[in-house]
PDB file of C-alpha atoms in Angstrom:
ATOM      1  CA  MET A  25       0.009  -0.007  -0.003  1.00  0.00           C
ATOM      2  CA  ALA A  26       1.401   3.361  -0.903  1.00  0.00           C
ATOM      3  CA  SER A  27       2.613   6.000   1.371  1.00  0.00           C
ATOM      4  CA  GLY A  28      -0.092   8.166   2.862  1.00  0.00           C
ATOM      5  CA  SER A  29      -2.667   5.375   3.112  1.00  0.00           C
ATOM      6  CA  THR A  30      -5.068   5.646   6.019  1.00  0.00           C
ATOM      7  CA  SER A  31      -5.455   1.916   6.423  1.00  0.00           C
ATOM      8  CA  ALA A  32      -3.862   0.437   9.517  1.00  0.00           C
ATOM      9  CA  ALA A  33      -0.674  -1.588   8.857  1.00  0.00           C
ATOM     10  CA  PRO A  34      -0.234  -4.960  10.446  1.00  0.00           C
ATOM     11  CA  ALA A  35       2.551  -5.757  12.901  1.00  0.00           C
ATOM     12  CA  ALA A  36       5.918  -5.409  11.283  1.00  0.00           C
ATOM     13  CA  PRO A  37       7.572  -8.689  10.221  1.00  0.00           C
ATOM     14  CA  SER A  38      10.898  -9.785  11.645  1.00  0.00           C
ATOM     15  CA  VAL A  39      13.918 -11.785  10.515  1.00  0.00           C
ATOM     16  CA  ASP A  40      15.875 -13.744  13.079  1.00  0.00           C
ATOM     17  CA  GLY A  41      14.441 -11.681  15.878  1.00  0.00           C
ATOM     18  CA  LEU A  42      15.019  -8.313  14.131  1.00  0.00           C
ATOM     19  CA  THR A  43      11.863  -6.257  13.893  1.00  0.00           C
ATOM     20  CA  LEU A  44      11.494  -4.647  10.473  1.00  0.00           C
ATOM     21  CA  SER A  45       9.778  -1.403   9.613  1.00  0.00           C
ATOM     22  CA  THR A  46       6.670  -1.421   7.407  1.00  0.00           C
ATOM     23  CA  ARG A  47       8.651   0.196   4.580  1.00  0.00           C
ATOM     24  CA  SER A  48      11.835  -1.722   4.031  1.00  0.00           C
ATOM     25  CA  ILE A  49      14.113  -2.533   1.127  1.00  0.00           C
ATOM     26  CA  TYR A  50      15.747  -5.853   1.876  1.00  0.00           C
ATOM     27  CA  SER A  51      19.397  -6.139   1.026  1.00  0.00           C
ATOM     28  CA  PHE A  52      21.749  -8.874   2.169  1.00  0.00           C
ATOM     29  CA  ALA A  53      25.161  -9.561   3.568  1.00  0.00           C
ATOM     30  CA  PHE A  54      27.765 -12.289   3.301  1.00  0.00           C
ATOM     31  CA  THR A  55      30.076 -12.892   6.255  1.00  0.00           C
ATOM     32  CA  VAL A  56      33.605 -13.760   5.111  1.00  0.00           C
ATOM     33  CA  GLY A  57      36.002 -12.796   7.872  1.00  0.00           C
ATOM     34  CA  VAL A  58      34.411  -9.398   7.882  1.00  0.00           C
ATOM     35  CA  LEU A  59      30.930  -8.274   6.887  1.00  0.00           C
ATOM     36  CA  LEU A  60      30.729  -7.955   3.125  1.00  0.00           C
ATOM     37  CA  TRP A  61      27.812  -6.681   1.110  1.00  0.00           C
ATOM     38  CA  PHE A  62      27.308  -8.119  -2.362  1.00  0.00           C
ATOM     39  CA  ARG A  63      24.923  -7.219  -5.138  1.00  0.00           C
ATOM     40  CA  SER A  64      26.516  -9.154  -7.969  1.00  0.00           C
ATOM     41  CA  VAL A  65      25.446 -12.745  -7.732  1.00  0.00           C
ATOM     42  CA  HIS A  66      22.160 -13.831  -9.290  1.00  0.00           C
ATOM     43  CA  PRO A  67      19.409 -13.192  -8.271  1.00  0.00           C
ATOM     44  CA  ALA A  68      20.516 -10.066  -6.380  1.00  0.00           C
ATOM     45  CA  ALA A  69      22.570  -8.459  -9.105  1.00  0.00           C
ATOM     46  CA  ASP A  70      20.346  -5.399  -9.117  1.00  0.00           C
ATOM     47  CA  TYR A  71      20.174  -4.937  -5.370  1.00  0.00           C
ATOM     48  CA  SER A  72      21.722  -1.565  -5.849  1.00  0.00           C
ATOM     49  CA  CYS A  73      19.018  -0.274  -8.253  1.00  0.00           C
ATOM     50  CA  PRO A  74      16.113   0.501  -5.851  1.00  0.00           C
ATOM     51  CA  PRO A  75      18.157   2.427  -3.270  1.00  0.00           C
ATOM     52  CA  PRO A  76      19.474   5.157  -5.595  1.00  0.00           C
ATOM     53  CA  SER A  77      16.031   5.375  -7.166  1.00  0.00           C
ATOM     54  CA  CYS A  78      14.587   6.060  -3.739  1.00  0.00           C
ATOM     55  CA  ARG A  79      17.284   8.576  -2.807  1.00  0.00           C
ATOM     56  CA  VAL A  80      17.176  10.555  -6.041  1.00  0.00           C
ATOM     57  CA  ASN A  81      13.433  10.886  -5.780  1.00  0.00           C
ATOM     58  CA  GLN A  82      13.410  11.533  -2.023  1.00  0.00           C
ATOM     59  CA  ILE A  83      11.408   8.447  -1.132  1.00  0.00           C
ATOM     60  CA  ASP A  84      11.846   7.747   2.533  1.00  0.00           C
ATOM     61  CA  PHE A  85      12.889   4.179   3.215  1.00  0.00           C
ATOM     62  CA  GLU A  86      14.791   1.913   5.655  1.00  0.00           C
ATOM     63  CA  GLU A  87      17.245  -0.585   4.402  1.00  0.00           C
ATOM     64  CA  VAL A  88      17.354  -3.997   6.151  1.00  0.00           C
ATOM     65  CA  THR A  89      19.969  -6.656   5.821  1.00  0.00           C
ATOM     66  CA  VAL A  90      19.214 -10.353   5.380  1.00  0.00           C
ATOM     67  CA  ASP A  91      22.236 -12.564   5.964  1.00  0.00           C
ATOM     68  CA  LEU A  92      22.274 -15.314   3.319  1.00  0.00           C
ATOM     69  CA  PHE A  93      24.974 -17.280   5.110  1.00  0.00           C
ATOM     70  CA  LYS A  94      22.669 -17.564   8.097  1.00  0.00           C
ATOM     71  CA  SER A  95      19.843 -18.592   5.779  1.00  0.00           C
ATOM     72  CA  GLN A  96      17.684 -15.681   6.890  1.00  0.00           C
ATOM     73  CA  HIS A  97      16.246 -15.509   3.406  1.00  0.00           C
ATOM     74  CA  LEU A  98      14.767 -19.015   3.960  1.00  0.00           C
ATOM     75  CA  THR A  99      13.109 -18.266   7.269  1.00  0.00           C
ATOM     76  CA  PRO A 100       9.296 -18.350   7.522  1.00  0.00           C
ATOM     77  CA  GLU A 101       9.392 -14.662   8.474  1.00  0.00           C
ATOM     78  CA  PHE A 102      11.200 -13.586   5.367  1.00  0.00           C
ATOM     79  CA  ARG A 103       9.193 -15.915   3.128  1.00  0.00           C
ATOM     80  CA  LYS A 104       6.154 -13.855   4.221  1.00  0.00           C
ATOM     81  CA  VAL A 105       7.832 -10.989   2.424  1.00  0.00           C
ATOM     82  CA  ASN A 106       9.065 -13.013  -0.563  1.00  0.00           C
ATOM     83  CA  PRO A 107       7.908 -16.650  -0.908  1.00  0.00           C
ATOM     84  CA  MET A 108      10.825 -17.196  -3.309  1.00  0.00           C
ATOM     85  CA  GLY A 109      13.333 -16.461  -0.502  1.00  0.00           C
ATOM     86  CA  GLN A 110      15.260 -13.972  -2.584  1.00  0.00           C
ATOM     87  CA  VAL A 111      16.359 -10.341  -2.416  1.00  0.00           C
ATOM     88  CA  PRO A 112      15.626  -7.568  -3.159  1.00  0.00           C
ATOM     89  CA  ALA A 113      12.097  -7.114  -1.856  1.00  0.00           C
ATOM     90  CA  ILE A 114      10.061  -4.238  -0.356  1.00  0.00           C
ATOM     91  CA  VAL A 115       7.371  -3.800   2.212  1.00  0.00           C
ATOM     92  CA  ASP A 116       5.183  -0.674   1.924  1.00  0.00           C
ATOM     93  CA  GLY A 117       2.547  -0.819   4.588  1.00  0.00           C
ATOM     94  CA  ARG A 118       0.655  -4.051   3.876  1.00  0.00           C
ATOM     95  CA  PHE A 119       2.007  -4.324   0.393  1.00  0.00           C
ATOM     96  CA  LYS A 120       4.925  -6.655  -0.313  1.00  0.00           C
ATOM     97  CA  LEU A 121       6.835  -6.881  -3.574  1.00  0.00           C
ATOM     98  CA  PHE A 122       9.882  -8.657  -4.984  1.00  0.00           C
ATOM     99  CA  GLU A 123      11.892  -8.574  -8.257  1.00  0.00           C
ATOM    100  CA  SER A 124      14.004  -5.468  -8.826  1.00  0.00           C
ATOM    101  CA  HIS A 125      12.277  -4.321 -12.038  1.00  0.00           C
ATOM    102  CA  ALA A 126       8.853  -4.637 -10.489  1.00  0.00           C
ATOM    103  CA  ILE A 127      10.086  -2.663  -7.518  1.00  0.00           C
ATOM    104  CA  LEU A 128      11.445   0.094  -9.790  1.00  0.00           C
ATOM    105  CA  ARG A 129       8.163   0.328 -11.653  1.00  0.00           C
ATOM    106  CA  TYR A 130       6.239   0.468  -8.405  1.00  0.00           C
ATOM    107  CA  LEU A 131       8.401   3.243  -6.929  1.00  0.00           C
ATOM    108  CA  ALA A 132       8.103   5.291 -10.053  1.00  0.00           C
ATOM    109  CA  SER A 133       4.335   4.816 -10.353  1.00  0.00           C
ATOM    110  CA  VAL A 134       3.084   5.118  -6.764  1.00  0.00           C
ATOM    111  CA  PHE A 135       5.130   7.762  -5.034  1.00  0.00           C
ATOM    112  CA  PRO A 136       4.364  11.469  -5.723  1.00  0.00           C
ATOM    113  CA  GLY A 137       7.197  13.675  -6.908  1.00  0.00           C
ATOM    114  CA  VAL A 138       8.975  11.005  -8.978  1.00  0.00           C
ATOM    115  CA  SER A 139       9.996  12.657 -12.210  1.00  0.00           C
ATOM    116  CA  ASP A 140       8.182  11.351 -15.327  1.00  0.00           C
ATOM    117  CA  HIS A 141      11.361  10.551 -17.219  1.00  0.00           C
ATOM    118  CA  TRP A 142      12.077   7.585 -14.928  1.00  0.00           C
ATOM    119  CA  TYR A 143       8.935   5.759 -16.093  1.00  0.00           C
ATOM    120  CA  PRO A 144       7.116   7.949 -18.632  1.00  0.00           C
ATOM    121  CA  ALA A 145       3.351   8.271 -18.687  1.00  0.00           C
ATOM    122  CA  ASP A 146       3.542   8.151 -22.464  1.00  0.00           C
ATOM    123  CA  LEU A 147       2.660   4.568 -23.283  1.00  0.00           C
ATOM    124  CA  PHE A 148       4.822   4.296 -26.374  1.00  0.00           C
ATOM    125  CA  THR A 149       7.933   5.421 -24.538  1.00  0.00           C
ATOM    126  CA  ARG A 150       7.115   3.282 -21.564  1.00  0.00           C
ATOM    127  CA  ALA A 151       6.665   0.223 -23.813  1.00  0.00           C
ATOM    128  CA  LYS A 152      10.170   0.786 -25.198  1.00  0.00           C
ATOM    129  CA  ILE A 153      11.546   0.925 -21.620  1.00  0.00           C
ATOM    130  CA  GLU A 154       9.652  -2.259 -20.769  1.00  0.00           C
ATOM    131  CA  SER A 155      11.270  -4.067 -23.746  1.00  0.00           C
ATOM    132  CA  ILE A 156      14.735  -3.144 -22.482  1.00  0.00           C
ATOM    133  CA  LEU A 157      13.956  -4.405 -18.977  1.00  0.00           C
ATOM    134  CA  ASP A 158      12.625  -7.701 -20.392  1.00  0.00           C
ATOM    135  CA  TRP A 159      15.716  -8.067 -22.603  1.00  0.00           C
ATOM    136  CA  HIS A 160      17.954  -7.454 -19.637  1.00  0.00           C
ATOM    137  CA  HIS A 161      16.961 -10.637 -17.755  1.00  0.00           C
ATOM    138  CA  THR A 162      18.154 -13.174 -20.242  1.00  0.00           C
ATOM    139  CA  ASN A 163      20.992 -11.257 -21.876  1.00  0.00           C
ATOM    140  CA  LEU A 164      23.059  -8.643 -19.981  1.00  0.00           C
ATOM    141  CA  ARG A 165      22.243 -10.045 -16.560  1.00  0.00           C
ATOM    142  CA  ARG A 166      22.832 -13.666 -17.438  1.00  0.00           C
ATOM    143  CA  GLY A 167      26.184 -12.790 -19.016  1.00  0.00           C
ATOM    144  CA  ALA A 168      27.512 -10.356 -16.417  1.00  0.00           C
ATOM    145  CA  ALA A 169      26.285 -12.157 -13.263  1.00  0.00           C
ATOM    146  CA  THR A 170      27.417 -15.603 -14.437  1.00  0.00           C
ATOM    147  CA  LEU A 171      30.837 -14.270 -15.335  1.00  0.00           C
ATOM    148  CA  VAL A 172      31.312 -12.555 -12.032  1.00  0.00           C
ATOM    149  CA  GLN A 173      30.074 -15.603 -10.127  1.00  0.00           C
ATOM    150  CA  HIS A 174      32.446 -18.049 -11.782  1.00  0.00           C
ATOM    151  CA  THR A 175      35.571 -15.876 -12.178  1.00  0.00           C
ATOM    152  CA  ALA A 176      35.486 -13.758  -8.998  1.00  0.00           C
ATOM    153  CA  LEU A 177      32.992 -14.729  -6.311  1.00  0.00           C
ATOM    154  CA  ALA A 178      33.174 -18.517  -6.515  1.00  0.00           C
ATOM    155  CA  PRO A 179      37.015 -18.610  -6.246  1.00  0.00           C
ATOM    156  CA  PHE A 180      36.941 -16.042  -3.463  1.00  0.00           C
ATOM    157  CA  LEU A 181      34.428 -18.099  -1.478  1.00  0.00           C
ATOM    158  CA  GLY A 182      35.951 -21.483  -2.250  1.00  0.00           C
ATOM    159  CA  LEU A 183      33.082 -22.627  -4.474  1.00  0.00           C
ATOM    160  CA  THR A 184      33.124 -24.750  -7.650  1.00  0.00           C
ATOM    161  CA  THR A 185      33.582 -22.919 -10.939  1.00  0.00           C
ATOM    162  CA  SER A 186      32.776 -23.918 -14.490  1.00  0.00           C
ATOM    163  CA  PRO A 187      35.108 -22.986 -17.404  1.00  0.00           C
ATOM    164  CA  GLU A 188      32.296 -23.707 -19.844  1.00  0.00           C
ATOM    165  CA  ALA A 189      29.937 -21.382 -17.961  1.00  0.00           C
ATOM    166  CA  VAL A 190      32.630 -18.658 -18.112  1.00  0.00           C
ATOM    167  CA  LYS A 191      33.087 -19.101 -21.833  1.00  0.00           C
ATOM    168  CA  GLN A 192      29.335 -18.836 -22.536  1.00  0.00           C
ATOM    169  CA  ALA A 193      28.973 -15.868 -20.153  1.00  0.00           C
ATOM    170  CA  GLU A 194      31.861 -13.956 -21.852  1.00  0.00           C
ATOM    171  CA  LYS A 195      30.216 -14.470 -25.227  1.00  0.00           C
ATOM    172  CA  LEU A 196      26.774 -13.376 -24.042  1.00  0.00           C
ATOM    173  CA  LEU A 197      28.208 -10.334 -22.217  1.00  0.00           C
ATOM    174  CA  MET A 198      30.065  -9.099 -25.312  1.00  0.00           C
ATOM    175  CA  GLN A 199      26.959  -9.608 -27.429  1.00  0.00           C
ATOM    176  CA  SER A 200      24.855  -7.708 -24.892  1.00  0.00           C
ATOM    177  CA  LEU A 201      27.212  -4.749 -24.712  1.00  0.00           C
ATOM    178  CA  GLY A 202      27.159  -4.619 -28.560  1.00  0.00           C
ATOM    179  CA  VAL A 203      23.331  -4.595 -28.537  1.00  0.00           C
ATOM    180  CA  ILE A 204      23.216  -1.725 -26.073  1.00  0.00           C
ATOM    181  CA  GLU A 205      25.472   0.388 -28.201  1.00  0.00           C
ATOM    182  CA  SER A 206      23.928  -0.418 -31.612  1.00  0.00           C
ATOM    183  CA  VAL A 207      20.266  -0.456 -30.685  1.00  0.00           C
ATOM    184  CA  TRP A 208      19.675   1.894 -27.775  1.00  0.00           C
ATOM    185  CA  LEU A 209      22.664   4.276 -27.827  1.00  0.00           C
ATOM    186  CA  LYS A 210      22.666   5.307 -31.450  1.00  0.00           C
ATOM    187  CA  GLY A 211      24.452   8.453 -32.532  1.00  0.00           C
ATOM    188  CA  ASP A 212      25.307  10.765 -29.645  1.00  0.00           C
ATOM    189  CA  ALA A 213      22.490   9.465 -27.362  1.00  0.00           C
ATOM    190  CA  LYS A 214      23.018  10.590 -23.824  1.00  0.00           C
ATOM    191  CA  PHE A 215      20.683   7.927 -22.407  1.00  0.00           C
ATOM    192  CA  LEU A 216      18.951   4.742 -23.644  1.00  0.00           C
ATOM    193  CA  LEU A 217      16.478   5.307 -26.513  1.00  0.00           C
ATOM    194  CA  GLY A 218      18.019   8.711 -27.103  1.00  0.00           C
ATOM    195  CA  ASN A 219      16.122  10.163 -24.189  1.00  0.00           C
ATOM    196  CA  PRO A 220      17.482  13.412 -22.686  1.00  0.00           C
ATOM    197  CA  GLN A 221      17.106  12.055 -19.110  1.00  0.00           C
ATOM    198  CA  PRO A 222      17.536   8.579 -17.611  1.00  0.00           C
ATOM    199  CA  SER A 223      14.847   6.001 -17.090  1.00  0.00           C
ATOM    200  CA  ILE A 224      14.616   3.018 -14.756  1.00  0.00           C
ATOM    201  CA  ALA A 225      16.063   0.968 -17.667  1.00  0.00           C
ATOM    202  CA  ASP A 226      19.210   3.084 -17.638  1.00  0.00           C
ATOM    203  CA  LEU A 227      19.581   2.644 -13.913  1.00  0.00           C
ATOM    204  CA  SER A 228      19.030  -1.125 -14.051  1.00  0.00           C
ATOM    205  CA  LEU A 229      21.466  -1.827 -16.828  1.00  0.00           C
ATOM    206  CA  VAL A 230      24.185   0.415 -15.496  1.00  0.00           C
ATOM    207  CA  CYS A 231      23.927  -1.240 -12.054  1.00  0.00           C
ATOM    208  CA  GLU A 232      24.310  -4.568 -13.759  1.00  0.00           C
ATOM    209  CA  ILE A 233      27.479  -3.529 -15.598  1.00  0.00           C
ATOM    210  CA  MET A 234      28.966  -1.999 -12.457  1.00  0.00           C
ATOM    211  CA  GLN A 235      29.477  -5.437 -10.936  1.00  0.00           C
ATOM    212  CA  LEU A 236      32.274  -6.035 -13.499  1.00  0.00           C
ATOM    213  CA  GLU A 237      34.411  -3.868 -11.170  1.00  0.00           C
ATOM    214  CA  ILE A 238      35.173  -6.880  -8.958  1.00  0.00           C
ATOM    215  CA  LEU A 239      36.671  -8.805 -11.873  1.00  0.00           C
ATOM    216  CA  GLY A 240      39.750  -6.595 -11.543  1.00  0.00           C
ATOM    217  CA  ASP A 241      40.845  -3.782 -13.770  1.00  0.00           C
ATOM    218  CA  GLU A 242      42.507  -5.861 -16.496  1.00  0.00           C
ATOM    219  CA  VAL A 243      39.589  -8.265 -17.016  1.00  0.00           C
ATOM    220  CA  ARG A 244      37.002  -5.498 -16.760  1.00  0.00           C
ATOM    221  CA  ASP A 245      38.862  -3.384 -19.293  1.00  0.00           C
ATOM    222  CA  ARG A 246      39.040  -6.333 -21.655  1.00  0.00           C
ATOM    223  CA  PHE A 247      35.232  -6.160 -21.923  1.00  0.00           C
ATOM    224  CA  MET A 248      34.645  -2.459 -21.588  1.00  0.00           C
ATOM    225  CA  GLY A 249      37.665  -0.978 -23.393  1.00  0.00           C
ATOM    226  CA  ALA A 250      36.069  -1.174 -26.888  1.00  0.00           C
ATOM    227  CA  HIS A 251      32.743   0.310 -25.759  1.00  0.00           C
ATOM    228  CA  GLU A 252      33.337   4.003 -25.442  1.00  0.00           C
ATOM    229  CA  LYS A 253      29.642   4.857 -25.912  1.00  0.00           C
ATOM    230  CA  ILE A 254      28.758   2.630 -22.970  1.00  0.00           C
ATOM    231  CA  LEU A 255      31.398   4.217 -20.765  1.00  0.00           C
ATOM    232  CA  ILE A 256      30.109   7.705 -21.595  1.00  0.00           C
ATOM    233  CA  TRP A 257      26.515   6.619 -21.014  1.00  0.00           C
ATOM    234  CA  MET A 258      27.373   5.070 -17.653  1.00  0.00           C
ATOM    235  CA  ASP A 259      29.080   8.311 -16.657  1.00  0.00           C
ATOM    236  CA  ASN A 260      25.967  10.225 -17.631  1.00  0.00           C
ATOM    237  CA  VAL A 261      23.784   7.999 -15.432  1.00  0.00           C
ATOM    238  CA  LYS A 262      26.189   8.394 -12.495  1.00  0.00           C
ATOM    239  CA  LYS A 263      26.165  12.150 -12.794  1.00  0.00           C
ATOM    240  CA  ALA A 264      22.354  12.197 -13.081  1.00  0.00           C
ATOM    241  CA  THR A 265      22.056  10.224  -9.843  1.00  0.00           C
ATOM    242  CA  SER A 266      25.031  11.644  -7.922  1.00  0.00           C
ATOM    243  CA  PRO A 267      25.866  11.380  -5.067  1.00  0.00           C
ATOM    244  CA  HIS A 268      23.484   8.504  -4.434  1.00  0.00           C
ATOM    245  CA  PHE A 269      24.923   6.219  -7.071  1.00  0.00           C
ATOM    246  CA  GLU A 270      28.381   6.465  -5.561  1.00  0.00           C
ATOM    247  CA  GLU A 271      27.033   5.938  -2.012  1.00  0.00           C
ATOM    248  CA  VAL A 272      25.249   2.736  -2.926  1.00  0.00           C
ATOM    249  CA  HIS A 273      28.258   1.279  -4.803  1.00  0.00           C
ATOM    250  CA  GLU A 274      30.711   1.961  -1.988  1.00  0.00           C
ATOM    251  CA  LEU A 275      29.939  -1.579  -0.847  1.00  0.00           C
ATOM    252  CA  LEU A 276      30.927  -2.923  -4.202  1.00  0.00           C
ATOM    253  CA  PHE A 277      34.333  -1.367  -3.979  1.00  0.00           C
ATOM    254  CA  HIS A 278      34.714  -2.726  -0.440  1.00  0.00           C
ATOM    255  CA  VAL A 279      34.213  -6.186  -1.878  1.00  0.00           C
ATOM    256  CA  LYS A 280      36.748  -5.386  -4.596  1.00  0.00           C
ATOM    257  CA  ALA A 281      39.281  -4.232  -2.014  1.00  0.00           C
ATOM    258  CA  ARG A 282      38.793  -7.379   0.086  1.00  0.00           C
ATOM    259  CA  MET A 283      39.346  -9.569  -2.950  1.00  0.00           C
ATOM    260  CA  LEU A 284      42.572  -7.767  -3.828  1.00  0.00           C
ATOM    261  CA  GLN A 285      43.704  -8.234  -0.239  1.00  0.00           C
ATOM    262  CA  SER A 286      42.931 -11.940  -0.434  1.00  0.00           C
ATOM    263  CA  LYS A 287      44.906 -12.355  -3.694  1.00  0.00           C
ATOM    264  CA  ALA A 288      47.826 -10.430  -2.187  1.00  0.00           C
ATOM    265  CA  ALA A 289      47.816 -12.626   0.896  1.00  0.00           C
ATOM    266  CA  ALA A 290      47.830 -15.742  -1.291  1.00  0.00           C
ATOM    267  CA  SER A 291      50.940 -14.363  -2.938  1.00  0.00           C
ATOM    268  CA  ASN A 292      52.652 -14.064   0.455  1.00  0.00           C
ATOM    269  CA  GLN A 293      52.457 -10.279   0.461  1.00  0.00           C
ATOM    270  CA  ALA A 294      52.031  -9.090   4.031  1.00  0.00           C
ATOM    271  CA  PHE A 295      49.087  -6.846   4.856  1.00  0.00           C
ATOM    272  CA  GLU A 296      48.537  -5.244   8.223  1.00  0.00           C
ATOM    273  CA  PRO A 297      45.023  -5.999   9.672  1.00  0.00           C
ATOM    274  CA  SER A 298      44.253  -2.308   9.484  1.00  0.00           C
ATOM    275  CA  THR A 299      45.259  -1.914   5.820  1.00  0.00           C
ATOM    276  CA  LYS A 300      42.583  -0.282   3.706  1.00  0.00           C
ATOM    277  CA  LEU A 301      42.739  -0.201  -0.094  1.00  0.00           C
ATOM    278  CA  LYS A 302      41.395   2.857  -1.835  1.00  0.00           C
ATOM    279  CA  ILE A 303      39.729   1.550  -5.024  1.00  0.00           C
ATOM    280  CA  ALA A 304      38.622   3.917  -7.737  1.00  0.00           C
ATOM    281  CA  SER A 305      36.119   2.994 -10.439  1.00  0.00           C
ATOM    282  CA  LYS A 306      37.108   3.147 -14.082  1.00  0.00           C
ATOM    283  CA  LEU A 307      33.515   2.479 -15.141  1.00  0.00           C
TER     284      LEU A 307
END
């Protein structure tokens, strides 16, 4: 139920004894020595999309963590929020919703003050945005998330990897980047579809590509180096959502720093416990 409803809300749900507010965006955390926040592994690759959308449009929300390593996403309490046991999800009064694209549509449609360019009232423009969001699921997301899972996260967490999955993911990712440039960023387009301002499709796709950061600079540049249009477009989206975009992705760079520390330790390079790596984005 949208903000401003006069209907009485039920008691707030809880996860592992933690009482949650009636408007919450569920994120998640992995515990690997220290607390790490991830957004890159399917199905939570677009965890970072709803928060900047809320912040840019001044939608008040509380972010709640669900620890996957403690299986909090599988508890009866959380399954009342999302029966699939996945993040992200939101609770707005009595209304519960999961799937990041659905959440973005809801935020843009229900809350007053959200600029029309995020999810235009014009049905023809909106339909074009919907087509990009639908394409995203089985193309860019499948390529980027699978690649990150098998080349970065799985080795870091000691999980099994698949060379064949990596090969297929690399191929799909390169194809997807080519489609974005040739179909939706024609000419000197500043945003997808040649729009003068970003939509929820811009935000969703850019957040997906951002996870390539944790592959390391050399691998990331191998995919992104030939796509100048995409790099310019991503920079446009960041500027349009600054400083919220950077704030949300601080966690991504924390993960990247921890991975670099882990690799360095494996190479017998000593790091003091207090060492902090300053990681800058090239995307």
